[in-house]
Short mmCIF file of C-alpha atoms in Angstrom, two decimals:
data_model
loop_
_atom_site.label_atom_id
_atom_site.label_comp_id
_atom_site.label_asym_id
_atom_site.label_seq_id
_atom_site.Cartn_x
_atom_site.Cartn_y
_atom_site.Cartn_z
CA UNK A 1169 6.48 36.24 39.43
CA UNK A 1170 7.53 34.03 42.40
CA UNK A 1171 10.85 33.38 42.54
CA UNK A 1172 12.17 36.07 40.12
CA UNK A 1173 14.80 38.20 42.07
CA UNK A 1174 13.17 41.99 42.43
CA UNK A 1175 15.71 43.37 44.76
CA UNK A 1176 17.44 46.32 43.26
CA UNK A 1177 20.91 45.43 43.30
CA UNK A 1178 20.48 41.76 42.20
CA UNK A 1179 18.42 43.60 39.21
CA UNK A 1180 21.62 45.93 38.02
CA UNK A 1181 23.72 42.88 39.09
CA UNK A 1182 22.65 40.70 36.34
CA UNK A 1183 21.89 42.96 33.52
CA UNK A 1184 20.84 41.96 30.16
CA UNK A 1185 22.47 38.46 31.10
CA UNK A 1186 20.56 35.86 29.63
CA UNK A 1187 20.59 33.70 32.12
CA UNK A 1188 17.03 34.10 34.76
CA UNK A 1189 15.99 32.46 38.01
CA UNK A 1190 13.67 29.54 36.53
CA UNK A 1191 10.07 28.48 38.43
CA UNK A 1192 8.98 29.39 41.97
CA UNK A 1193 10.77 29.18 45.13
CA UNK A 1194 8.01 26.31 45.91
CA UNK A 1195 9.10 24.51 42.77
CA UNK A 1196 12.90 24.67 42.78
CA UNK A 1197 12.84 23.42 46.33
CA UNK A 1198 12.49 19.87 44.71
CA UNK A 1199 16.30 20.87 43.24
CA UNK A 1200 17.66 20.93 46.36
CA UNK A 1201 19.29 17.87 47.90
CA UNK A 1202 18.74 17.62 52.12
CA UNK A 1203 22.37 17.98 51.66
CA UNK A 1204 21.34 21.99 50.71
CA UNK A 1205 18.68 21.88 53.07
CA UNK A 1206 20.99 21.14 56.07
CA UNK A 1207 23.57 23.51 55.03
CA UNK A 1208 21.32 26.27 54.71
CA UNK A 1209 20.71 26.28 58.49
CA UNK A 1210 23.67 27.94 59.30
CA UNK A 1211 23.26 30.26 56.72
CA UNK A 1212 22.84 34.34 57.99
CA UNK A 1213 20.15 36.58 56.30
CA UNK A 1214 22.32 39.48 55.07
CA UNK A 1215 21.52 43.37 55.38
CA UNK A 1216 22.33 45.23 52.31
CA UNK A 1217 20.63 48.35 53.01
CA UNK A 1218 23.51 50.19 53.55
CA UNK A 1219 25.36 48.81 50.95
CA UNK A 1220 22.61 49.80 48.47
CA UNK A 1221 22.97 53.32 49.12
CA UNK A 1222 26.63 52.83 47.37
CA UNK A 1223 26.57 55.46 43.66
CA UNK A 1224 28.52 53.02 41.88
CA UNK A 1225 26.87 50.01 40.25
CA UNK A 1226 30.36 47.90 39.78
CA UNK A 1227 31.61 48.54 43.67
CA UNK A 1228 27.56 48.04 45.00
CA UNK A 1229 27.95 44.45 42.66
CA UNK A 1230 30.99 43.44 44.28
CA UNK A 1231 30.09 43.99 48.06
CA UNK A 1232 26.77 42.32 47.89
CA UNK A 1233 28.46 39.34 46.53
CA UNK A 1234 31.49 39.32 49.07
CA UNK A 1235 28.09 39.73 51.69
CA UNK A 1236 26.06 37.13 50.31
CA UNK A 1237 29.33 34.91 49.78
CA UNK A 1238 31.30 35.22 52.49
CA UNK A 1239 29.51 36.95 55.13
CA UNK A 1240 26.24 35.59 54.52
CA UNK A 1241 26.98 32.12 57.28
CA UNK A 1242 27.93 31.64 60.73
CA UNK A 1243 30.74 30.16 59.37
CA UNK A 1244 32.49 33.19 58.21
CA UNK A 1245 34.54 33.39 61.61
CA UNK A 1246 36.66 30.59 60.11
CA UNK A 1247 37.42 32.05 57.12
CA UNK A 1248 40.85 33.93 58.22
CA UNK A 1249 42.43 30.35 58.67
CA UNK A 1250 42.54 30.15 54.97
CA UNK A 1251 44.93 32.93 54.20
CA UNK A 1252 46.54 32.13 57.43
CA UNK A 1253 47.68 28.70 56.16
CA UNK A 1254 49.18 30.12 53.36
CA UNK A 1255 51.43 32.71 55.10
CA UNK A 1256 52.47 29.70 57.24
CA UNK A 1257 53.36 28.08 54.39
CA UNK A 1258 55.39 30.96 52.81
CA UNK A 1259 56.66 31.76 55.98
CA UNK A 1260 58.33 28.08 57.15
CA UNK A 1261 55.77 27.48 60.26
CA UNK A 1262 55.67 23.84 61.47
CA UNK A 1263 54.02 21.26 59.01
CA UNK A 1264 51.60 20.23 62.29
CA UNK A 1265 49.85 24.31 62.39
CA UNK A 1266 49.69 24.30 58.35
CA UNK A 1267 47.84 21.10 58.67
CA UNK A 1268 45.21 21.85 61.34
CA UNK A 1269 44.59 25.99 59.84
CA UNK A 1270 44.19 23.73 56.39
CA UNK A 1271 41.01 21.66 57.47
CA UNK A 1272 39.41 24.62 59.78
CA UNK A 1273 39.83 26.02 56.41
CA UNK A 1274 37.94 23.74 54.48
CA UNK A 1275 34.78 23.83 56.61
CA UNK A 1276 33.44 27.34 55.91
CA UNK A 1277 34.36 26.45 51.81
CA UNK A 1278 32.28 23.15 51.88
CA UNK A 1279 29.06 25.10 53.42
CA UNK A 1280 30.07 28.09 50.74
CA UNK A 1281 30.35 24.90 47.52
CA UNK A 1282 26.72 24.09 48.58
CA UNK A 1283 25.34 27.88 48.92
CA UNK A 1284 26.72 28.10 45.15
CA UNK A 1285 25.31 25.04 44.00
CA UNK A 1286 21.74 26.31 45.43
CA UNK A 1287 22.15 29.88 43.91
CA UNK A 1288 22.87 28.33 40.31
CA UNK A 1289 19.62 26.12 40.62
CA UNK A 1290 17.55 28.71 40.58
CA UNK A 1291 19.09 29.65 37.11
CA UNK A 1292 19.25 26.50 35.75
CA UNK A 1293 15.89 25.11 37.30
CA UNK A 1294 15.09 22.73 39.59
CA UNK A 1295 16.41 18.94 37.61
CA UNK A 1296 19.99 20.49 36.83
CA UNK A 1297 19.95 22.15 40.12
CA UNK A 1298 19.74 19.13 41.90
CA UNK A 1299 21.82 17.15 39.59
CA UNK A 1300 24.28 19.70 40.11
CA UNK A 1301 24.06 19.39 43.98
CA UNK A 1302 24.15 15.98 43.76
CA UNK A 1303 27.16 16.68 42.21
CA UNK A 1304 29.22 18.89 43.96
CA UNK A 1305 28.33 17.75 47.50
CA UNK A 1306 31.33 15.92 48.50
CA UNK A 1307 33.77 18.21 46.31
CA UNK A 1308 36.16 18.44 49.28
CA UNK A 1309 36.30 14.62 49.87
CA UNK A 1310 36.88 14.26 45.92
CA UNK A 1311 39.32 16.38 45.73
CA UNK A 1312 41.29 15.87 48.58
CA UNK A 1313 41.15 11.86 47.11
CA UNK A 1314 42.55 12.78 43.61
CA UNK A 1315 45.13 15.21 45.18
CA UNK A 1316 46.09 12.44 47.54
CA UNK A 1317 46.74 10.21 44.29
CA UNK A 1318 48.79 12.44 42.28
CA UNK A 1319 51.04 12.25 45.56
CA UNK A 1320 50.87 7.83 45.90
CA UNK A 1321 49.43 8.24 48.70
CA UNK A 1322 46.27 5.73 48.54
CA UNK A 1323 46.04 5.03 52.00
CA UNK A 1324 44.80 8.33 52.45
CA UNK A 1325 42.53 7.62 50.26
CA UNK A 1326 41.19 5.07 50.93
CA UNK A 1327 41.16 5.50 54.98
CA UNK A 1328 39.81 9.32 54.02
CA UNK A 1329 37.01 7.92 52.34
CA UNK A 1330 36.56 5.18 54.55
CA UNK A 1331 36.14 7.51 57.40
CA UNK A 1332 33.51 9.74 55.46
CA UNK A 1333 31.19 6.90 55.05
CA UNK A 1334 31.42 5.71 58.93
CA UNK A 1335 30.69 9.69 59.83
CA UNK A 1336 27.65 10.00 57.59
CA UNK A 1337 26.33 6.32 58.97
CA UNK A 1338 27.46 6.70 62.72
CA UNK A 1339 28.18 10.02 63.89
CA UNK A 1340 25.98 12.55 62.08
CA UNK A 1341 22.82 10.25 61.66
CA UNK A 1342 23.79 8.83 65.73
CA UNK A 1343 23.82 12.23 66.70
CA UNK A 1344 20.92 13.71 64.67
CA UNK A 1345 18.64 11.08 65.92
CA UNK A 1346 19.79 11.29 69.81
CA UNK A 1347 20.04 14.79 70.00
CA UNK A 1348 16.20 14.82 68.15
CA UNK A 1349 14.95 12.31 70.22
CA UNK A 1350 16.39 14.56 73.51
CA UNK A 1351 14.47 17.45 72.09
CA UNK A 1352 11.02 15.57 71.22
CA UNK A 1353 10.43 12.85 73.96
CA UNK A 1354 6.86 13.57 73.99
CA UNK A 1355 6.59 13.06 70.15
CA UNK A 1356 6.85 9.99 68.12
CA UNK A 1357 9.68 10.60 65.73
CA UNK A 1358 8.68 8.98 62.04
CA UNK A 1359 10.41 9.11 58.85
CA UNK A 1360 9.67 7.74 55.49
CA UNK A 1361 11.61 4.50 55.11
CA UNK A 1362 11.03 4.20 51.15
CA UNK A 1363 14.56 6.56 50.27
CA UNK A 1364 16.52 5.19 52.94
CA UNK A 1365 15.68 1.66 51.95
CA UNK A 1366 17.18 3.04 48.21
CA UNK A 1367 20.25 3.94 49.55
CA UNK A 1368 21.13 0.76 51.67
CA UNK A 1369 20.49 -1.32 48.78
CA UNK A 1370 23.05 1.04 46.85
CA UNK A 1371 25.42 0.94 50.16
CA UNK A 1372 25.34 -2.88 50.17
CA UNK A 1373 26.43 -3.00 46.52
CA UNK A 1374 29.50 -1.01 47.44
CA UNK A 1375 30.00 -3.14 50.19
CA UNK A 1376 29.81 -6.16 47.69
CA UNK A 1377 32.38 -4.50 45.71
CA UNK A 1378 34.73 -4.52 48.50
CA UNK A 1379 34.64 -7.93 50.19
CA UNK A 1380 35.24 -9.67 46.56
CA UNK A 1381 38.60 -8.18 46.29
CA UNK A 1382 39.12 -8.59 49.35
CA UNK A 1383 38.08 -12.45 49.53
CA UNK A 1384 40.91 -13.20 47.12
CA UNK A 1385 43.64 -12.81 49.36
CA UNK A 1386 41.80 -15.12 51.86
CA UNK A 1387 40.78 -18.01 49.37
CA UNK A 1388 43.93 -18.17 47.51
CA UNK A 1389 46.66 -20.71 48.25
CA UNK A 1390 50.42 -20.40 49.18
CA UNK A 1391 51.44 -21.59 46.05
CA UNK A 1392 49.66 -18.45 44.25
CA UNK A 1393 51.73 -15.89 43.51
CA UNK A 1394 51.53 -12.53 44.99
CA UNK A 1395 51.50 -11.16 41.54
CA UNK A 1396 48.52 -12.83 40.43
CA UNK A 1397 46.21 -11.65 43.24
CA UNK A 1398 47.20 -8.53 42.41
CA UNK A 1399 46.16 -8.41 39.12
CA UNK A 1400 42.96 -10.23 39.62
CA UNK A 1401 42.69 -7.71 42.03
CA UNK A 1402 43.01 -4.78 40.01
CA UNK A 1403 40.93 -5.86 37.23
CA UNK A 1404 38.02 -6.95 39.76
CA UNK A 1405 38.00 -3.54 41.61
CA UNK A 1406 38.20 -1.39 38.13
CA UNK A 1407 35.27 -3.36 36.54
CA UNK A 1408 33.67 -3.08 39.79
CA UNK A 1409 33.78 0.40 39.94
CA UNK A 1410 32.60 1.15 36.46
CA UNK A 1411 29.32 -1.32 37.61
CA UNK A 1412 29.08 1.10 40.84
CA UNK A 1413 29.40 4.23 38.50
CA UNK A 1414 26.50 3.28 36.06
CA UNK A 1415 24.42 2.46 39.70
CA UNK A 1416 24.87 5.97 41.03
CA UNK A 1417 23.92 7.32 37.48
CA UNK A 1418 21.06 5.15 38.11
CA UNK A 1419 20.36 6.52 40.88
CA UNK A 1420 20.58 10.12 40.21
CA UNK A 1421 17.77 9.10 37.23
CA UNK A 1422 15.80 7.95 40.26
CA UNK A 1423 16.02 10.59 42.65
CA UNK A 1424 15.40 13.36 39.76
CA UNK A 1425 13.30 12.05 37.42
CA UNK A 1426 11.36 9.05 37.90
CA UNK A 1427 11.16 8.63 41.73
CA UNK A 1428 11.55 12.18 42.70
CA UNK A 1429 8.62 12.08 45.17
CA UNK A 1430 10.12 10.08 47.39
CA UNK A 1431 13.30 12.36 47.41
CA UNK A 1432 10.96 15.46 48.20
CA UNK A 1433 9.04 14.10 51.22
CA UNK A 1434 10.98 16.07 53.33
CA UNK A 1435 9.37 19.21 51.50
CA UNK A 1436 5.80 17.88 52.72
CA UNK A 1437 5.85 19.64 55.89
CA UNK A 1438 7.65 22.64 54.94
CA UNK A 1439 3.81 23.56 53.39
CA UNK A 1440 2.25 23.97 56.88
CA UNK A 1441 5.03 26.51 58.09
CA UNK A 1442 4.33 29.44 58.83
CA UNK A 1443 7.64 31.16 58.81
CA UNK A 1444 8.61 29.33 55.25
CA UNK A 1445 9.80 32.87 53.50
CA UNK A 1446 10.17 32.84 49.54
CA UNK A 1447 13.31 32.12 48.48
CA UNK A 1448 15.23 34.38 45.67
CA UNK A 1449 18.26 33.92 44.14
CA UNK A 1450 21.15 36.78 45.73
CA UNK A 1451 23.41 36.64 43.34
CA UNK A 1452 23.17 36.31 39.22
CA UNK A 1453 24.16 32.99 37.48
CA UNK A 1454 27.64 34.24 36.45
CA UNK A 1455 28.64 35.39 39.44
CA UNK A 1456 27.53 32.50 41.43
CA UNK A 1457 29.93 30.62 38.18
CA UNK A 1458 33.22 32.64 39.30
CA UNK A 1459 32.74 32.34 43.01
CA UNK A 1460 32.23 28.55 42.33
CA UNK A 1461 34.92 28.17 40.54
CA UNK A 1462 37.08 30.23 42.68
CA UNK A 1463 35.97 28.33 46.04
CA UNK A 1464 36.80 25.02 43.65
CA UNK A 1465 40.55 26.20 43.17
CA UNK A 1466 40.92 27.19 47.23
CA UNK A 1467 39.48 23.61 48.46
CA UNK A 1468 41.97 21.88 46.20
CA UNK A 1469 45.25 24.31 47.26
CA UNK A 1470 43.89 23.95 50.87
CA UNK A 1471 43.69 20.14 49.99
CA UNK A 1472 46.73 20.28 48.89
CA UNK A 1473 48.04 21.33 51.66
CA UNK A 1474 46.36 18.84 54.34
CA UNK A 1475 47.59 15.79 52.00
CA UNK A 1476 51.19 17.40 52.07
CA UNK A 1477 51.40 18.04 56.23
CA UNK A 1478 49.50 14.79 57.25
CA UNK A 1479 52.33 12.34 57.93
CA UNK A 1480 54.16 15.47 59.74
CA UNK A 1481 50.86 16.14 61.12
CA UNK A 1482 50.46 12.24 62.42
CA UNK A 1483 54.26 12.25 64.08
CA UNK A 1484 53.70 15.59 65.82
CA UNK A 1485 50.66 14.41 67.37
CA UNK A 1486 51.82 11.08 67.93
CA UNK A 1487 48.44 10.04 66.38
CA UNK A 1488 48.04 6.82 63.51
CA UNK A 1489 47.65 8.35 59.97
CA UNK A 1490 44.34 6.63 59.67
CA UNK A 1491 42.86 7.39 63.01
CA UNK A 1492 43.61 11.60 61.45
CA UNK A 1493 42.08 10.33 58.04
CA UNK A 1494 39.35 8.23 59.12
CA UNK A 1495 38.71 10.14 62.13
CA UNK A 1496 39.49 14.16 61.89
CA UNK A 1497 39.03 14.21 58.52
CA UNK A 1498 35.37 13.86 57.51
CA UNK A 1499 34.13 15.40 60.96
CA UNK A 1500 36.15 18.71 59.74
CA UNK A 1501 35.47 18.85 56.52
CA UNK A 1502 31.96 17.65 56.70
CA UNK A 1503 31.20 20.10 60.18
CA UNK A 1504 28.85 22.00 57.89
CA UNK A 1505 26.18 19.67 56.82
CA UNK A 1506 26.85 17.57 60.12
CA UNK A 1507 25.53 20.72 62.20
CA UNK A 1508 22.70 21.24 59.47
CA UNK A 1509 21.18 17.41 59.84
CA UNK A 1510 21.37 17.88 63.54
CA UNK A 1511 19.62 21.30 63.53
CA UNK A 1512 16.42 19.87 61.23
CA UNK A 1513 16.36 16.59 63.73
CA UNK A 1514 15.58 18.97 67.10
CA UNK A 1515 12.82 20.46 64.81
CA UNK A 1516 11.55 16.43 64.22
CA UNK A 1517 12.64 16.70 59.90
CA UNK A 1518 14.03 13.24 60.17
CA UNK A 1519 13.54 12.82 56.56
CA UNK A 1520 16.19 16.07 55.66
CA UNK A 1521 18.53 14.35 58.55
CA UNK A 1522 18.46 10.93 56.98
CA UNK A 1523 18.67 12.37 53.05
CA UNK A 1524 22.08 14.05 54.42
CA UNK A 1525 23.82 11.13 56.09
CA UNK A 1526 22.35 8.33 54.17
CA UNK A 1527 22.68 10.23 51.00
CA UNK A 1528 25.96 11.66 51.73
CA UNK A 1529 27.35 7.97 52.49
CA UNK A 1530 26.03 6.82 49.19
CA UNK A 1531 27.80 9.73 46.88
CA UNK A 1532 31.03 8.27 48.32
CA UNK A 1533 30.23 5.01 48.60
CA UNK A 1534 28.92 4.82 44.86
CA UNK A 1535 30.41 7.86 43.18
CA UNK A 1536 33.47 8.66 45.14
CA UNK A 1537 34.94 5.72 45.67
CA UNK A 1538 34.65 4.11 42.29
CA UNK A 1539 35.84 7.72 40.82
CA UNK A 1540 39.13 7.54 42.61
CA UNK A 1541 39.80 3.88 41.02
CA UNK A 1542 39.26 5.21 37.71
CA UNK A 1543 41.19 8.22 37.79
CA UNK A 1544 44.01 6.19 39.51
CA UNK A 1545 43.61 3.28 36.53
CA UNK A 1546 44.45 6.84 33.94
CA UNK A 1547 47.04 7.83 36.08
CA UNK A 1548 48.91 5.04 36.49
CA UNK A 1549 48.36 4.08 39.93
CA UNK A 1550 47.14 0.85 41.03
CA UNK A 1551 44.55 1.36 43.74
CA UNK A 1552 42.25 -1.45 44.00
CA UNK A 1553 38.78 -1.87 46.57
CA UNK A 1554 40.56 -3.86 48.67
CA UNK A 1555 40.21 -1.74 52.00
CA UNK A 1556 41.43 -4.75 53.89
CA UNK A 1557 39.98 -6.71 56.80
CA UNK A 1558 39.29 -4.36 59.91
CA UNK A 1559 38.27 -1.46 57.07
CA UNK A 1560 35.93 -3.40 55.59
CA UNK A 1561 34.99 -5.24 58.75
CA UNK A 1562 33.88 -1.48 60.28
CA UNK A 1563 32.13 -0.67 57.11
CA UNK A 1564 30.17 -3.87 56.94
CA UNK A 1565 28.90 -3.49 60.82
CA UNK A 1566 28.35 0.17 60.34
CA UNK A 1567 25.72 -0.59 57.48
CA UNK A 1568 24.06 -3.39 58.78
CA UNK A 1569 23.66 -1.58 62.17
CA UNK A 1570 22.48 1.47 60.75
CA UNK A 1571 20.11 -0.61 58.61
CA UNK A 1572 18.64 -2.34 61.63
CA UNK A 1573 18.29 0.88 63.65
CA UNK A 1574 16.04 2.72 60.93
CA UNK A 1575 13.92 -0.65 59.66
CA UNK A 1576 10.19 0.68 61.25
CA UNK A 1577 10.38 3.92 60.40
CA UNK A 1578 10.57 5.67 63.71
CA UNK A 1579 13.26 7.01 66.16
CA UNK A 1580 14.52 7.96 69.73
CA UNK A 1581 17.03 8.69 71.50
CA UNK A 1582 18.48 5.20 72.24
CA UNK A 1583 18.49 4.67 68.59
CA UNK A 1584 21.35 7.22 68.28
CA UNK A 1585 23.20 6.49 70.96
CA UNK A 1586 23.75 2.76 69.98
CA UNK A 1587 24.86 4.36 66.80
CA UNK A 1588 27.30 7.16 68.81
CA UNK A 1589 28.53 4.30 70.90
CA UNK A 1590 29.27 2.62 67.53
CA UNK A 1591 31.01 5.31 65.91
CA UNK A 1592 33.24 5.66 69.76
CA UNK A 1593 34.34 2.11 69.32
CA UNK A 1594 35.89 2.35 66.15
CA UNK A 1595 37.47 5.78 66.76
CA UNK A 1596 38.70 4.19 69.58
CA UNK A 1597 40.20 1.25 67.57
CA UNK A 1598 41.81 2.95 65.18
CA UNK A 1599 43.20 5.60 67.33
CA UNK A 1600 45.06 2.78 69.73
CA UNK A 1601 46.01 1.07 66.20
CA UNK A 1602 49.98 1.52 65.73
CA UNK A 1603 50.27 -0.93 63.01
CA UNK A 1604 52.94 0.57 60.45
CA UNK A 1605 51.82 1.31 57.30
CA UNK A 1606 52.75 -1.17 54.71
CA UNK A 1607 52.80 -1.56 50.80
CA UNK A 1608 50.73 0.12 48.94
CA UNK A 1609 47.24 -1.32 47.28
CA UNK A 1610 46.58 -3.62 50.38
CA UNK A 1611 48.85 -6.68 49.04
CA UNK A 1612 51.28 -6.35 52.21
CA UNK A 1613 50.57 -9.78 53.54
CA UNK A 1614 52.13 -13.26 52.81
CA UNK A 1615 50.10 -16.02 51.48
CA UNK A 1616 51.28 -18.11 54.73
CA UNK A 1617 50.18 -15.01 56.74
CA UNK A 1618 46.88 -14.95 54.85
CA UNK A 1619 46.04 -18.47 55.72
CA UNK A 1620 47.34 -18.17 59.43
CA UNK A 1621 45.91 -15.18 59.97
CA UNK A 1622 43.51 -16.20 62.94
CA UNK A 1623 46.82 -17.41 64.77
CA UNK A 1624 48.83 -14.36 62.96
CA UNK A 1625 49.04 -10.81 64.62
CA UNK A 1626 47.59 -7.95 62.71
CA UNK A 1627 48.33 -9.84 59.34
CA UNK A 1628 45.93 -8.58 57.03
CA UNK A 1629 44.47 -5.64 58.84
CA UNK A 1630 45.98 -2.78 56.78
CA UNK A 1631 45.96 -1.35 53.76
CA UNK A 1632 48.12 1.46 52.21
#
């Protein structure tokens, strides 16, 4: 039966477990997020044959999962800066080398989250699969956020998540469609417009959610207190995220159940291939549990670490704490599926390119973002949306640009380049931006600042 695993070692792998691959490879395909797709691109086809000539069944198990798991990308080179970061740790090295061995880290584990995610789809078929990747596909960003809360630090957070919506939009879909329209300027580049028009409508609601709280502080008066803005604030940004929570559920509904053919276009032209192989599960269901859970507890001690070293990192370097969060941040931790959109745009799969930014943008925008507000509201922490003016400003431009730019349903190469040039304006920005970092939950400014703040310098620009 298609898609059932017949290699031998899989076979004494799982057993009698009761859990078996579901459907055909054809079929479970429509589990898989582009997020999977692009990440699977720099996956390596491992060789087991000599590892199948091992006697013992329990020793054979356990190196076909350490090759499937951590051999099995061309990512594996990084993988010594994991255990490397925590000897420096132990072993007193400068905050600066634990910091930058921390996110090289993190980039093999975020490819390794979404290999998992893939492997347990084909157990649990192909609607929880994707659920599941839909999921689990910013882990890293999520749990670098909450670990940044427990520590008060929200402008991490928020310039952390920040920056991973301005990658997805600027520099992974810029660079996707430049470098695709380098590699096919004989050939019309098309896409279909119907998912990415889903996801700016979902983008624009986040962006909603941010310019109301952040209005407040603009329309109020100097006689309001300081107090009072807060709270309206507060309450604003946690209702608001709740709203934005129950649209990404929404959402999900769409892409998996009711809509799903629009989500699976990309598949279309996989039919015609002719080196499409059948794809197999490596690895049983439990197994593909314990690594995920194991890879789970690693991203959030690595995380750990990066949130812990960042201000030492940011004096070291004599770089802004937001131009390393909004900046380094998501291109390190996303490197992964930012190689994988590029690779399916120079062979013309717009449609698996877009799904990863413009779906990757949305999870944080819409998922993400409104998660962190809510677990800061049970924590105790008041975070609000309120990403202040030149935060929001950039986030604004950067979806209205990006909207523009993909509105007929074709690309070139100029396309993404206006968006690279984009992205290289605002890294630029933020990167000559030595503002100090004020207050925390964006309520730094005066109310006399507020309404002077065309004469004012800087009022109003940061959040912490």
């Amino acid at each position: 039966m298609a898609g059932i695993v017949t290699e031998p070692w899989s076979s004494a792998e799982n057993g009698n477990a009761s859990m078996t691959p579901k459907g055909s490879s054809r079929e479970l395909r429509h589990g898989r997020t582009a997020h999977n797709m692009s990440s699977s691109s720099l996956r390596k086809k491992s060789d087991l044959r000599v590892i199948q000539k091992v006697p013992y069944k329990g020793l054979k198990d356990f190196l076909t999962n350490l090759q499937e798991v951590i051999l099995g990308t061309k990512l594996a080179i990084l993988f010594p800066a994991i255990p490397a970061a925590i000897i420096c740790t132990y072993c007193g090295v400068s905050q600066p080398w634990i910091f930058g061995l921390s996110m090289l880290g993190l980039t093999p584990l975020a490819e390794r989250v979404s290999f998992l995610t893939e492997q347990l789809a084909f157990y649990t078929g192909p609607t929880l699969g994707g659920l599941l990747n839909a999921t689990c596909g910013n882990a890293t960003e999520l749990i670098i956020a909450i670990l940044a809360l427990t520590n008060n630090k929200v402008a991490v957070v928020k310039y952390s998540l920040l920056g991973s919506i301005l990658s997805n939009l600027l520099l992974v879909l810029g660079t996707s469609l430049f470098c695709g329209g380098i590699a096919n300027l004989r050939r019309e580049q098309r896409f279909d417009r119907k998912q990415a028009d889903v996801n700016f409508f979902l983008l624009l609601l986040g962006l909603l959610c941010h310019l109301l709280p952040l209005l407040y502080t603009y329309v109020a008066t100097e006689d309001t207190p300081a107090a009072v803005i807060s709270d309206m604030s507060l309450v604003l940004s946690r209702s608001s995220s709740i709203i934005m929570l129950i649209s990404y559920i929404a959402y999900l509904v769409f892409q998996l159940w009711t809509h799903r053919q629009l989500f699976d276009a990309q598949d279309q032209e996989d039919e015609y291939d002719d080196d499409v192989e059948e794809e197999t599960a490596v690895i049983s269901f439990w197994s593909g549990f314990v690594w995920l859970v194991g890879m789970t507890l690693v991203i959030a001690l690595l995380s750990e670490y990066v949130v812990a070293t960042i201000e030492t990192a940011s004096e070291s370097w004599n770089l802004s704490v937001s131009f390393i969060s909004i900046i380094l941040l998501p291109i390190v931790g996303n490197a992964a599926e930012h190689a994988g959109a590029i690779i399916f745009a120079f062979k013309n799969k717009l449609d698996i390119s877009l799904g990863v930014a413009l779906g990757s943008a949305t999870q944080i925008g819409l998922f993400v973002v409104p998660l962190t507000i809510i677990v800061s509201w049970i924590i105790g922490i008041n975070m609000d949306l309120n990403f202040n003016l030149l935060e929001t400003g950039s986030l604004a431009l950067s979806i209205i640009i990006t909207a523009f730019t993909l509105q007929d349903g074709t690309s070139h190469y100029m396309k993404g380049l206006v968006l690279l040039m984009c992205y290289f304006i605002i890294a630029i920005c933020f990167f000559v931006d030595k503002l100090p970092q004020k207050q925390p939950n964006g309520f730094h400014m005066g109310l006399q600042q507020m309404n002077n703040v065309v004469t004012a310098t800087g009022g109003g620009v940061f959040s912490s």
